[in-house]
XYZ file of C-alpha atoms in Angstrom:
432
model
C -0.013 -0.021 -0.017
C 1.446 3.394 -1.029
C -0.452 5.533 1.450
C 1.240 6.127 4.716
C -0.310 4.003 7.528
C 0.517 4.428 11.216
C 0.730 1.387 13.291
C -0.975 1.732 16.708
C -0.804 -0.776 19.574
C -3.795 -0.610 21.917
C -4.166 -2.094 25.332
C -6.096 -5.496 25.130
C -7.616 -5.503 28.518
C -8.556 -2.112 30.036
C -10.428 -3.402 33.147
C -9.850 -6.379 35.337
C -13.256 -7.045 36.716
C -15.976 -9.645 37.041
C -17.836 -9.956 33.752
C -21.533 -9.309 34.001
C -24.146 -11.473 32.270
C -26.677 -8.838 31.176
C -26.003 -6.733 28.088
C -27.467 -3.327 27.091
C -29.216 -3.408 23.737
C -29.114 -0.230 21.646
C -32.416 0.811 20.009
C -32.492 3.959 17.884
C -35.831 5.737 18.466
C -35.393 8.860 16.451
C -33.181 9.431 13.402
C -31.704 12.626 12.186
C -32.726 14.193 8.891
C -29.315 15.772 8.159
C -27.261 12.588 8.634
C -24.382 12.353 6.201
C -24.510 9.244 3.723
C -21.441 7.066 4.074
C -20.603 3.678 2.789
C -18.654 1.147 4.945
C -17.585 -1.709 2.748
C -17.177 -5.136 4.421
C -13.519 -5.380 5.260
C -11.491 -7.946 3.322
C -10.487 -10.994 5.516
C -7.118 -12.408 4.646
C -6.251 -15.718 6.294
C -8.291 -18.308 8.172
C -10.558 -17.060 10.942
C -13.198 -18.941 12.873
C -15.435 -16.376 14.545
C -14.234 -12.784 14.633
C -16.410 -9.714 15.100
C -16.964 -7.770 11.921
C -14.981 -4.591 12.241
C -16.843 -2.915 9.314
C -20.260 -3.737 10.771
C -19.197 -2.348 14.132
C -17.812 0.960 12.648
C -21.086 1.284 10.600
C -23.046 0.812 13.773
C -21.019 3.374 15.663
C -21.370 5.952 12.972
C -25.146 5.293 12.750
C -25.703 5.758 16.524
C -23.845 8.999 16.489
C -26.776 10.514 14.618
C -24.461 12.303 12.234
C -24.118 9.496 9.643
C -26.382 7.348 7.605
C -24.407 4.204 6.691
C -25.643 2.402 3.514
C -26.944 -1.144 4.310
C -24.147 -3.511 3.221
C -26.650 -5.451 1.211
C -27.428 -2.357 -0.920
C -23.900 -1.355 -1.712
C -23.378 -0.672 -5.404
C -19.908 -2.345 -5.240
C -17.515 -3.714 -2.658
C -13.984 -2.462 -3.514
C -11.087 -3.844 -1.456
C -8.347 -1.357 -2.652
C -8.154 2.168 -3.994
C -7.657 0.940 -7.554
C -11.092 -0.741 -7.389
C -13.058 2.372 -6.374
C -15.311 3.720 -9.120
C -15.605 7.372 -7.974
C -18.129 8.338 -10.591
C -20.496 5.526 -9.680
C -20.379 6.417 -5.963
C -20.885 10.165 -6.765
C -24.014 9.314 -8.792
C -25.224 7.246 -5.760
C -24.888 10.340 -3.472
C -22.219 8.887 -1.210
C -20.002 11.514 0.370
C -17.475 9.141 1.935
C -16.327 5.568 1.446
C -14.603 3.352 4.024
C -12.623 0.206 2.812
C -10.391 -2.002 4.900
C -8.593 -5.260 5.514
C -8.393 -7.725 8.418
C -5.155 -9.826 8.077
C -4.966 -12.880 10.287
C -1.255 -13.264 11.214
C -1.846 -16.214 13.372
C -4.439 -17.281 16.002
C -5.148 -14.304 18.251
C -2.881 -11.947 16.230
C -4.260 -9.695 13.587
C -3.572 -6.555 11.642
C -6.453 -4.209 10.867
C -6.148 -1.488 8.287
C -8.689 0.966 6.810
C -8.882 3.864 4.314
C -11.321 6.769 4.442
C -12.067 8.069 0.995
C -13.493 11.389 -0.041
C -15.718 10.429 -2.975
C -16.240 13.841 -4.481
C -12.573 14.821 -4.266
C -11.502 11.279 -5.326
C -8.704 10.940 -2.773
C -7.956 8.954 0.415
C -8.135 11.392 3.322
C -7.279 9.057 6.215
C -5.493 5.658 6.651
C -4.289 3.746 9.579
C -3.003 0.151 10.470
C -3.345 -1.523 13.894
C -2.077 -4.618 15.671
C -4.939 -6.479 17.410
C -5.835 -9.600 19.304
C -9.206 -11.217 20.274
C -9.562 -8.845 23.295
C -8.625 -5.648 21.706
C -10.417 -5.975 18.280
C -13.679 -4.456 19.331
C -11.831 -1.569 21.023
C -9.800 -0.973 17.892
C -13.039 -0.942 15.802
C -14.400 1.805 18.074
C -11.151 3.630 17.655
C -11.400 3.438 13.889
C -15.000 4.919 14.167
C -13.520 7.739 16.310
C -10.832 8.584 13.685
C -13.430 8.545 10.844
C -15.893 10.710 12.948
C -13.227 13.241 13.740
C -11.842 13.507 10.268
C -15.289 14.306 8.755
C -16.894 16.395 11.532
C -13.886 18.057 13.001
C -15.030 16.894 16.476
C -13.257 14.169 18.487
C -15.157 10.872 18.502
C -16.345 9.278 21.790
C -16.998 5.710 20.678
C -13.980 4.219 22.314
C -15.065 5.359 25.807
C -16.915 3.711 28.675
C -20.144 4.331 30.481
C -20.949 3.531 34.145
C -24.475 2.733 35.435
C -26.369 0.885 38.133
C -28.565 -2.064 37.523
C -31.307 -3.248 39.808
C -32.887 -6.713 39.652
C -35.795 -7.553 41.900
C -37.209 -11.084 42.373
C -39.911 -12.177 44.678
C -38.719 -13.563 47.972
C -35.149 -12.357 47.747
C -33.320 -9.154 48.306
C -32.856 -6.897 45.402
C -29.485 -7.072 43.606
C -27.654 -3.753 42.885
C -24.658 -3.755 40.519
C -22.439 -0.924 39.619
C -21.314 -1.650 36.149
C -19.014 -0.394 33.316
C -19.603 -1.092 29.648
C -18.568 0.139 26.156
C -20.821 2.809 24.906
C -22.652 0.356 22.724
C -23.584 -1.714 25.736
C -21.011 -4.440 25.154
C -18.278 -5.676 27.449
C -20.354 -4.984 30.553
C -18.387 -5.725 33.738
C -19.313 -5.516 37.391
C -17.487 -3.058 39.693
C -19.689 -3.710 42.823
C -22.479 -6.125 43.704
C -24.659 -5.337 46.658
C -28.038 -5.982 48.219
C -28.234 -2.316 49.204
C -28.589 0.709 46.939
C -25.647 1.968 44.975
C -25.826 5.527 43.576
C -24.109 8.476 41.807
C -21.014 6.953 40.037
C -18.535 9.518 38.859
C -15.405 8.954 36.703
C -12.014 10.253 37.549
C -10.658 12.403 34.688
C -8.170 9.759 33.730
C -10.841 7.006 33.640
C -8.946 4.818 36.199
C -11.321 5.250 39.232
C -14.979 5.582 40.057
C -16.365 7.450 43.030
C -19.869 6.312 44.300
C -22.311 6.175 47.109
C -22.957 2.844 48.674
C -25.609 1.924 51.358
C -24.144 -1.463 51.995
C -23.703 -0.717 55.786
C -27.264 0.609 55.869
C -26.063 4.263 55.762
C -24.729 6.389 52.819
C -20.973 6.225 52.428
C -18.689 7.488 49.584
C -16.134 5.157 48.162
C -13.424 5.557 45.578
C -12.524 2.400 43.581
C -9.640 1.673 41.300
C -10.925 0.009 38.258
C -7.655 -1.741 37.495
C -6.763 -3.151 40.945
C -10.322 -3.319 42.158
C -9.076 -1.757 45.377
C -11.419 0.672 47.030
C -11.266 3.358 49.819
C -13.931 4.791 51.904
C -13.538 8.562 51.767
C -16.711 9.960 53.508
C -18.620 8.283 56.280
C -19.938 11.371 58.194
C -23.016 11.524 60.236
C -26.089 12.068 58.041
C -25.851 12.361 54.216
C -22.823 11.478 52.393
C -23.821 11.912 48.684
C -23.391 13.037 45.074
C -19.520 12.791 44.753
C -18.074 14.287 41.503
C -14.350 14.571 40.501
C -12.631 17.857 40.042
C -11.050 18.380 36.476
C -7.521 17.774 37.906
C -8.597 14.441 39.605
C -7.307 15.593 42.977
C -10.668 16.595 44.685
C -14.261 15.481 45.104
C -17.162 17.817 45.394
C -19.809 16.201 47.562
C -22.899 16.758 49.580
C -22.696 16.371 53.341
C -25.256 17.061 56.101
C -22.848 16.507 59.042
C -23.572 20.030 60.348
C -27.279 19.891 59.892
C -28.495 21.054 56.490
C -27.066 19.363 53.315
C -24.318 21.593 51.954
C -21.565 21.368 49.310
C -18.043 20.425 50.390
C -14.790 19.798 48.557
C -12.674 16.855 49.770
C -8.930 16.566 48.789
C -8.661 12.771 48.156
C -5.003 12.412 49.128
C -5.016 14.239 52.428
C -8.775 13.973 53.253
C -8.724 17.641 53.943
C -12.408 18.919 53.755
C -13.605 22.491 52.922
C -17.160 23.631 53.183
C -18.262 25.660 50.075
C -21.884 26.482 50.928
C -23.726 27.138 54.170
C -27.405 27.841 53.838
C -30.734 26.753 55.393
C -31.810 25.344 52.060
C -30.778 21.950 50.647
C -27.702 22.230 48.569
C -26.896 19.120 46.568
C -25.778 17.536 43.237
C -22.577 19.467 42.738
C -20.697 19.422 39.350
C -17.529 21.306 38.292
C -16.920 23.867 35.561
C -14.262 22.604 33.214
C -11.716 25.134 34.582
C -12.180 23.893 38.123
C -12.870 27.288 39.413
C -16.544 27.026 40.147
C -19.105 24.496 41.335
C -22.599 24.300 39.796
C -25.280 22.742 42.093
C -28.992 22.265 42.890
C -30.429 24.189 45.815
C -33.883 24.683 47.269
C -32.860 28.103 48.728
C -35.494 29.797 46.503
C -38.153 27.542 47.695
C -38.048 25.137 44.728
C -35.046 23.321 43.257
C -33.039 25.544 41.032
C -29.390 25.605 39.815
C -26.709 27.858 41.156
C -23.013 28.447 40.675
C -20.463 29.335 43.372
C -16.711 29.891 43.464
C -14.527 26.973 44.932
C -13.279 29.492 47.167
C -16.819 29.922 48.650
C -18.858 33.130 48.759
C -22.266 34.068 47.397
C -23.998 31.725 44.988
C -25.445 32.991 41.801
C -28.677 31.505 40.470
C -28.476 30.256 36.907
C -31.989 28.942 36.071
C -35.199 30.943 36.018
C -37.340 29.193 33.458
C -39.657 26.618 35.278
C -40.313 25.738 38.800
C -38.048 22.668 39.074
C -34.472 22.504 37.644
C -31.966 20.043 39.038
C -29.185 17.523 38.378
C -26.856 19.861 36.517
C -23.738 19.018 34.445
C -21.490 21.362 32.498
C -20.231 20.390 28.967
C -16.528 19.958 28.518
C -16.263 23.301 26.636
C -18.088 25.173 29.422
C -20.759 26.482 27.008
C -23.796 24.316 27.809
C -25.551 23.254 30.996
C -27.612 20.038 30.926
C -30.198 19.502 33.718
C -33.542 17.920 34.529
C -36.510 20.273 34.154
C -39.729 19.230 35.955
C -43.382 20.289 35.599
C -45.895 18.505 37.726
C -45.173 14.789 37.518
C -43.212 15.163 34.230
C -39.428 15.393 34.158
C -37.536 16.077 30.917
C -33.847 16.698 29.960
C -33.040 20.295 28.982
C -30.047 22.326 28.086
C -29.212 25.996 28.666
C -26.590 28.061 26.805
C -24.430 29.406 29.625
C -23.946 32.813 27.990
C -27.433 33.541 26.555
C -29.533 31.648 29.041
C -31.503 30.043 26.190
C -33.170 26.763 27.285
C -34.073 23.883 24.956
C -36.085 20.966 26.020
C -34.519 17.763 24.404
C -36.803 14.839 25.714
C -40.454 14.084 26.205
C -40.288 12.545 29.686
C -42.125 11.533 31.710
C -39.410 10.360 34.063
C -36.160 11.345 32.542
C -33.177 12.025 34.988
C -29.452 11.918 35.638
C -28.150 13.518 32.491
C -24.385 13.021 31.578
C -22.506 14.576 28.731
C -20.386 12.504 26.251
C -16.828 13.785 26.653
C -17.039 15.458 23.253
C -20.335 17.146 24.162
C -22.236 15.634 21.174
C -24.577 13.381 23.132
C -26.187 13.293 26.554
C -26.852 9.992 28.322
C -29.682 9.880 30.857
C -31.975 7.549 32.684
C -35.503 7.001 31.536
C -38.419 4.549 31.458
C -39.758 2.170 28.899
C -42.914 0.157 29.613
C -42.402 0.763 33.334
C -38.852 -0.449 33.158
C -35.773 1.720 33.928
C -33.597 2.101 30.899
C -30.795 4.316 29.622
C -31.346 6.694 26.764
C -29.244 9.184 24.753
C -30.049 12.289 22.912
C -27.978 14.535 20.617
C -27.432 18.022 22.077
C -29.656 19.365 19.202
C -32.419 16.935 20.078
C -32.583 15.500 16.585
C -31.294 12.075 17.299
C -32.377 9.625 20.122
C -31.607 6.082 21.285
C -32.321 3.753 24.103
C -30.123 1.187 25.939
C -32.295 -1.449 27.375
C -31.166 -4.101 29.869
C -32.241 -7.727 29.134
C -33.178 -8.132 32.772
C -33.913 -5.628 35.496
C -33.658 -1.913 35.611
C -30.761 0.369 34.827
C -30.254 3.864 36.331
C -27.627 6.430 37.384
C -25.688 6.717 34.107
C -22.183 8.437 33.960
C -20.315 8.808 30.664
C -16.612 8.318 31.139
C -13.672 10.443 29.816
C -11.663 10.056 26.729
C -9.102 7.226 26.828
C -5.670 8.501 28.000
């Protein structure tokens, strides 16, 4: 091959945890009218292979669930070129295809592969991207997601988030036995689900460290709320908050050194900041109202949180140095569960009216509010690290499910667990 291909070695096993049985199934519920047409040709398989995942199918699936692309069904492709020399650009232009992806999976020996791909701009008639990767059985799916990220970024100019993780809590209830709560981690398409914690008591509020190596969460395993930090590689965990009263809503600072959390050890629930290494605690708010659900601004200088100080739940911001809090939301009687996008421009939150709760966003500069979902019980929104999608908890036929919506509201999908309910989602950071 004449084009320059860069060889990348990816880590085969990212987490060392107990594999879970249940898998999240993705169901697209609303497509986008302005999705870009793209053709992902089945990759050429060179050498004997018993049962490998289809890299091209996974790439096409990733691009489709982003809402920004409309991959052509592989059974409706006008041709299946394997190399650049086989591409009939005129034919693809007439078919209205903007970009074409071709590739090869070379079986070196059992459990050792080379995967290469090329992204072709059909209208310019040139290759615009090409890479080659070493892979094994464990890393092949992750490399497929990475290929999707590279294609996504090249075409849209925005970093892809397919090769990231999500955390969530599952609840399974059976008659005559205690409920089973599991804190789990999975790929963004629901595969490779793995259990971080299994308990008969509630588990809540998972939060990713910025480097993706740890989760902070609330556990009631000792019949009271306590905050833990767990290393996802070693599985070792540390109890970091077990004060009298509420220990809740932990969230990592952008530098990974601190946790903002809610404590009621002095009476009313207030916002505190805990330095993880030294366990030094600093109180940020002190008010008769309920202050909870903290989240950080990307620069780490402010904390955005939910407070009842105006009589109803509304969202405020305050300096990490303390001081007076400034109210951010004014539209609606119930606004809670805030999170700020990685660029600091957008606030996502839950907006309630009566018994209906929907996911909304607000422009941090103009204050413009856009309602993205229909409800009736949508909660716990979490931005993708590139800010393109919002993951949240919802219901489907009286069952707890996860759902995702694009930040413009045009594209929606659900992630449904085969058994039990799933809640408390948190989208992990980019891979380091």
